[in-house]
């Protein structure tokens, strides 16, 4: 998808045109993302999971931004009742959102609780090398989700559907 299809103006138009159904899906998607990413990483405290390293201050805004953006991206897949059937969405924006969501899990997770990181770096390496990279992963995750949302919303407003009476 070319960068000419990205537009903050068109994205804003699409958001203003959303109906209650789309906003509800965005809210439920954001809440589900917060639970799916936040519970296993113990950023959202729960009795099932724990952390060896305390939650960092930036984990909370990273999880919040990830959740909101993931909810918005998810809601762009909801077809409006007045819209004609569309082809199954695919392309870079579909992958951007998925990659952004997965990266957020690694970004806010406990650096020494990740078995793959422990296997590759050991516990001291996880704290020395992996932990300092996690805030950057959070930024990349949020940027990918924001780009996916911008592209999908811009496309929604690019070819508006008119309702015939």
PDB file of C-alpha atoms in Angstrom:
ATOM      1  CA  UNK A   1       0.000   0.000   0.000  1.00  0.00           C
ATOM      2  CA  UNK A   2       1.472   3.333  -0.953  1.00  0.00           C
ATOM      3  CA  UNK A   3       2.022   6.140   1.529  1.00  0.00           C
ATOM      4  CA  UNK A   4      -0.394   8.343  -0.468  1.00  0.00           C
ATOM      5  CA  UNK A   5      -3.239   6.252   0.963  1.00  0.00           C
ATOM      6  CA  UNK A   6      -2.293   7.383   4.473  1.00  0.00           C
ATOM      7  CA  UNK A   7      -4.087  10.464   5.641  1.00  0.00           C
ATOM      8  CA  UNK A   8      -4.777  11.810   9.107  1.00  0.00           C
ATOM      9  CA  UNK A   9      -7.714  13.748   7.666  1.00  0.00           C
ATOM     10  CA  UNK A  10      -9.318  10.657   6.121  1.00  0.00           C
ATOM     11  CA  UNK A  11      -8.601   8.649   9.262  1.00  0.00           C
ATOM     12  CA  UNK A  12     -10.379  11.309  11.324  1.00  0.00           C
ATOM     13  CA  UNK A  13     -13.324  11.245   8.908  1.00  0.00           C
ATOM     14  CA  UNK A  14     -13.559   7.471   9.293  1.00  0.00           C
ATOM     15  CA  UNK A  15     -13.549   7.716  13.096  1.00  0.00           C
ATOM     16  CA  UNK A  16     -16.270  10.389  13.011  1.00  0.00           C
ATOM     17  CA  UNK A  17     -18.377   8.130  10.792  1.00  0.00           C
ATOM     18  CA  UNK A  18     -18.114   5.139  13.137  1.00  0.00           C
ATOM     19  CA  UNK A  19     -21.329   3.920  14.647  1.00  0.00           C
ATOM     20  CA  UNK A  20     -21.956   2.530  18.114  1.00  0.00           C
ATOM     21  CA  UNK A  21     -21.193  -1.005  16.958  1.00  0.00           C
ATOM     22  CA  UNK A  22     -17.680  -0.078  15.828  1.00  0.00           C
ATOM     23  CA  UNK A  23     -16.945   1.870  19.023  1.00  0.00           C
ATOM     24  CA  UNK A  24     -18.171  -1.079  21.105  1.00  0.00           C
ATOM     25  CA  UNK A  25     -15.909  -3.474  19.196  1.00  0.00           C
ATOM     26  CA  UNK A  26     -12.992  -1.061  19.687  1.00  0.00           C
ATOM     27  CA  UNK A  27     -13.691  -0.921  23.435  1.00  0.00           C
ATOM     28  CA  UNK A  28     -14.046  -4.682  23.813  1.00  0.00           C
ATOM     29  CA  UNK A  29     -10.945  -5.206  21.649  1.00  0.00           C
ATOM     30  CA  UNK A  30      -8.938  -2.776  23.785  1.00  0.00           C
ATOM     31  CA  UNK A  31     -10.081  -4.489  26.978  1.00  0.00           C
ATOM     32  CA  UNK A  32      -9.320  -7.942  25.567  1.00  0.00           C
ATOM     33  CA  UNK A  33      -5.857  -6.796  24.458  1.00  0.00           C
ATOM     34  CA  UNK A  34      -5.157  -5.364  27.911  1.00  0.00           C
ATOM     35  CA  UNK A  35      -6.071  -8.709  29.490  1.00  0.00           C
ATOM     36  CA  UNK A  36      -4.341 -10.927  26.909  1.00  0.00           C
ATOM     37  CA  UNK A  37      -1.097  -8.916  27.038  1.00  0.00           C
ATOM     38  CA  UNK A  38      -1.295  -7.554  30.584  1.00  0.00           C
ATOM     39  CA  UNK A  39      -2.289 -10.643  32.591  1.00  0.00           C
ATOM     40  CA  UNK A  40       0.471 -13.080  31.530  1.00  0.00           C
ATOM     41  CA  UNK A  41       3.091 -10.339  31.821  1.00  0.00           C
ATOM     42  CA  UNK A  42       1.631  -9.420  35.232  1.00  0.00           C
ATOM     43  CA  UNK A  43       1.356  -5.746  34.274  1.00  0.00           C
ATOM     44  CA  UNK A  44      -2.302  -6.311  35.148  1.00  0.00           C
ATOM     45  CA  UNK A  45      -1.984  -7.914  38.610  1.00  0.00           C
ATOM     46  CA  UNK A  46      -3.598 -11.321  38.877  1.00  0.00           C
ATOM     47  CA  UNK A  47      -3.205 -14.497  40.950  1.00  0.00           C
ATOM     48  CA  UNK A  48      -2.232 -16.707  37.985  1.00  0.00           C
ATOM     49  CA  UNK A  49       0.989 -15.050  36.870  1.00  0.00           C
ATOM     50  CA  UNK A  50       3.939 -13.379  38.573  1.00  0.00           C
ATOM     51  CA  UNK A  51       7.109 -11.541  37.719  1.00  0.00           C
ATOM     52  CA  UNK A  52      10.668 -11.863  38.975  1.00  0.00           C
ATOM     53  CA  UNK A  53      11.397  -8.239  38.048  1.00  0.00           C
ATOM     54  CA  UNK A  54       9.037  -5.426  39.100  1.00  0.00           C
ATOM     55  CA  UNK A  55       6.807  -3.757  36.518  1.00  0.00           C
ATOM     56  CA  UNK A  56       8.490  -0.655  35.100  1.00  0.00           C
ATOM     57  CA  UNK A  57       6.683   2.707  34.998  1.00  0.00           C
ATOM     58  CA  UNK A  58       6.607   2.721  31.184  1.00  0.00           C
ATOM     59  CA  UNK A  59       4.876  -0.687  31.020  1.00  0.00           C
ATOM     60  CA  UNK A  60       1.546   0.927  31.944  1.00  0.00           C
ATOM     61  CA  UNK A  61       1.397   3.569  29.182  1.00  0.00           C
ATOM     62  CA  UNK A  62       2.811   1.045  26.679  1.00  0.00           C
ATOM     63  CA  UNK A  63       0.053  -1.423  27.540  1.00  0.00           C
ATOM     64  CA  UNK A  64      -2.612   1.307  27.452  1.00  0.00           C
ATOM     65  CA  UNK A  65      -1.525   2.620  24.039  1.00  0.00           C
ATOM     66  CA  UNK A  66      -1.199  -0.899  22.653  1.00  0.00           C
ATOM     67  CA  UNK A  67      -4.674  -1.791  23.893  1.00  0.00           C
ATOM     68  CA  UNK A  68      -6.365   1.312  22.483  1.00  0.00           C
ATOM     69  CA  UNK A  69      -4.651   1.029  19.101  1.00  0.00           C
ATOM     70  CA  UNK A  70      -5.310  -2.714  18.869  1.00  0.00           C
ATOM     71  CA  UNK A  71      -8.991  -2.066  19.618  1.00  0.00           C
ATOM     72  CA  UNK A  72      -9.149   0.546  16.868  1.00  0.00           C
ATOM     73  CA  UNK A  73      -7.409  -1.727  14.360  1.00  0.00           C
ATOM     74  CA  UNK A  74      -9.726  -4.603  15.283  1.00  0.00           C
ATOM     75  CA  UNK A  75     -12.765  -2.394  14.839  1.00  0.00           C
ATOM     76  CA  UNK A  76     -11.737  -1.468  11.305  1.00  0.00           C
ATOM     77  CA  UNK A  77     -12.509  -5.075  10.361  1.00  0.00           C
ATOM     78  CA  UNK A  78     -16.150  -4.657  11.413  1.00  0.00           C
ATOM     79  CA  UNK A  79     -18.320  -4.117   8.373  1.00  0.00           C
ATOM     80  CA  UNK A  80     -20.886  -1.373   8.648  1.00  0.00           C
ATOM     81  CA  UNK A  81     -24.452  -2.542   8.011  1.00  0.00           C
ATOM     82  CA  UNK A  82     -24.790  -0.137   5.041  1.00  0.00           C
ATOM     83  CA  UNK A  83     -21.511  -1.226   3.436  1.00  0.00           C
ATOM     84  CA  UNK A  84     -21.365  -3.701   0.568  1.00  0.00           C
ATOM     85  CA  UNK A  85     -19.569  -7.009   1.170  1.00  0.00           C
ATOM     86  CA  UNK A  86     -15.833  -6.473   0.899  1.00  0.00           C
ATOM     87  CA  UNK A  87     -12.962  -8.736   0.078  1.00  0.00           C
ATOM     88  CA  UNK A  88     -11.068 -10.208   2.985  1.00  0.00           C
ATOM     89  CA  UNK A  89      -8.586  -7.574   4.208  1.00  0.00           C
ATOM     90  CA  UNK A  90      -4.978  -8.364   3.545  1.00  0.00           C
ATOM     91  CA  UNK A  91      -1.805  -6.497   2.876  1.00  0.00           C
ATOM     92  CA  UNK A  92       0.816  -4.740   4.927  1.00  0.00           C
ATOM     93  CA  UNK A  93      -1.600  -3.082   7.350  1.00  0.00           C
ATOM     94  CA  UNK A  94      -2.978  -6.501   8.347  1.00  0.00           C
ATOM     95  CA  UNK A  95       0.494  -7.714   9.227  1.00  0.00           C
ATOM     96  CA  UNK A  96       1.561  -4.467  10.909  1.00  0.00           C
ATOM     97  CA  UNK A  97      -1.151  -4.751  13.531  1.00  0.00           C
ATOM     98  CA  UNK A  98      -0.378  -8.397  14.272  1.00  0.00           C
ATOM     99  CA  UNK A  99       3.368  -7.791  14.560  1.00  0.00           C
ATOM    100  CA  UNK A 100       2.751  -4.733  16.749  1.00  0.00           C
ATOM    101  CA  UNK A 101       0.558  -6.748  19.094  1.00  0.00           C
ATOM    102  CA  UNK A 102       3.082  -9.565  19.443  1.00  0.00           C
ATOM    103  CA  UNK A 103       5.946  -7.127  20.028  1.00  0.00           C
ATOM    104  CA  UNK A 104       3.991  -5.447  22.810  1.00  0.00           C
ATOM    105  CA  UNK A 105       3.864  -8.753  24.677  1.00  0.00           C
ATOM    106  CA  UNK A 106       7.661  -9.033  24.572  1.00  0.00           C
ATOM    107  CA  UNK A 107       8.072  -5.344  25.367  1.00  0.00           C
ATOM    108  CA  UNK A 108       6.113  -5.307  28.640  1.00  0.00           C
ATOM    109  CA  UNK A 109       6.960  -8.831  29.778  1.00  0.00           C
ATOM    110  CA  UNK A 110       9.349  -9.664  32.579  1.00  0.00           C
ATOM    111  CA  UNK A 111      12.849  -9.819  31.038  1.00  0.00           C
ATOM    112  CA  UNK A 112      13.906 -12.877  33.048  1.00  0.00           C
ATOM    113  CA  UNK A 113      10.557 -14.696  32.756  1.00  0.00           C
ATOM    114  CA  UNK A 114      10.877 -15.107  28.987  1.00  0.00           C
ATOM    115  CA  UNK A 115      12.197 -18.635  28.466  1.00  0.00           C
ATOM    116  CA  UNK A 116      13.596 -17.876  25.011  1.00  0.00           C
ATOM    117  CA  UNK A 117      15.546 -14.851  26.280  1.00  0.00           C
ATOM    118  CA  UNK A 118      16.811 -16.869  29.254  1.00  0.00           C
ATOM    119  CA  UNK A 119      17.923 -19.681  26.967  1.00  0.00           C
ATOM    120  CA  UNK A 120      19.756 -17.286  24.635  1.00  0.00           C
ATOM    121  CA  UNK A 121      21.181 -14.786  27.122  1.00  0.00           C
ATOM    122  CA  UNK A 122      20.911 -16.249  30.622  1.00  0.00           C
ATOM    123  CA  UNK A 123      19.444 -14.270  33.519  1.00  0.00           C
ATOM    124  CA  UNK A 124      22.253 -11.714  33.722  1.00  0.00           C
ATOM    125  CA  UNK A 125      22.149 -11.225  29.946  1.00  0.00           C
ATOM    126  CA  UNK A 126      18.368 -10.813  30.069  1.00  0.00           C
ATOM    127  CA  UNK A 127      18.755  -8.017  32.614  1.00  0.00           C
ATOM    128  CA  UNK A 128      21.832  -6.469  30.986  1.00  0.00           C
ATOM    129  CA  UNK A 129      20.872  -6.689  27.328  1.00  0.00           C
ATOM    130  CA  UNK A 130      17.165  -7.554  26.928  1.00  0.00           C
ATOM    131  CA  UNK A 131      15.666  -5.261  29.574  1.00  0.00           C
ATOM    132  CA  UNK A 132      17.199  -2.061  28.098  1.00  0.00           C
ATOM    133  CA  UNK A 133      15.806  -2.977  24.649  1.00  0.00           C
ATOM    134  CA  UNK A 134      12.245  -3.492  25.898  1.00  0.00           C
ATOM    135  CA  UNK A 135      11.248   0.216  25.914  1.00  0.00           C
ATOM    136  CA  UNK A 136      12.382   0.417  22.284  1.00  0.00           C
ATOM    137  CA  UNK A 137      10.280  -2.642  21.473  1.00  0.00           C
ATOM    138  CA  UNK A 138       7.322  -0.891  23.109  1.00  0.00           C
ATOM    139  CA  UNK A 139       7.855   2.162  20.888  1.00  0.00           C
ATOM    140  CA  UNK A 140       8.127  -0.003  17.763  1.00  0.00           C
ATOM    141  CA  UNK A 141       4.994  -1.896  18.786  1.00  0.00           C
ATOM    142  CA  UNK A 142       2.981   1.297  19.280  1.00  0.00           C
ATOM    143  CA  UNK A 143       4.337   2.745  16.012  1.00  0.00           C
ATOM    144  CA  UNK A 144       3.344  -0.377  14.047  1.00  0.00           C
ATOM    145  CA  UNK A 145      -0.145  -0.415  15.562  1.00  0.00           C
ATOM    146  CA  UNK A 146      -0.565   3.324  14.917  1.00  0.00           C
ATOM    147  CA  UNK A 147       0.523   2.883  11.302  1.00  0.00           C
ATOM    148  CA  UNK A 148      -1.867  -0.040  10.838  1.00  0.00           C
ATOM    149  CA  UNK A 149      -4.730   1.999  12.329  1.00  0.00           C
ATOM    150  CA  UNK A 150      -3.891   5.028  10.159  1.00  0.00           C
ATOM    151  CA  UNK A 151      -3.754   2.961   6.974  1.00  0.00           C
ATOM    152  CA  UNK A 152      -6.957   1.041   7.703  1.00  0.00           C
ATOM    153  CA  UNK A 153      -8.879   4.140   8.760  1.00  0.00           C
ATOM    154  CA  UNK A 154      -7.636   6.114   5.750  1.00  0.00           C
ATOM    155  CA  UNK A 155      -8.820   3.348   3.465  1.00  0.00           C
ATOM    156  CA  UNK A 156     -12.256   3.331   5.120  1.00  0.00           C
ATOM    157  CA  UNK A 157     -12.761   7.028   4.413  1.00  0.00           C
ATOM    158  CA  UNK A 158     -11.165   6.865   0.969  1.00  0.00           C
ATOM    159  CA  UNK A 159     -14.201   5.309  -0.663  1.00  0.00           C
ATOM    160  CA  UNK A 160     -17.211   6.141   1.488  1.00  0.00           C
ATOM    161  CA  UNK A 161     -20.361   4.120   1.093  1.00  0.00           C
ATOM    162  CA  UNK A 162     -23.514   6.039   0.273  1.00  0.00           C
ATOM    163  CA  UNK A 163     -26.899   4.814   1.388  1.00  0.00           C
ATOM    164  CA  UNK A 164     -29.525   4.957  -1.321  1.00  0.00           C
ATOM    165  CA  UNK A 165     -33.070   5.751  -0.278  1.00  0.00           C
TER     166      UNK A 165
END
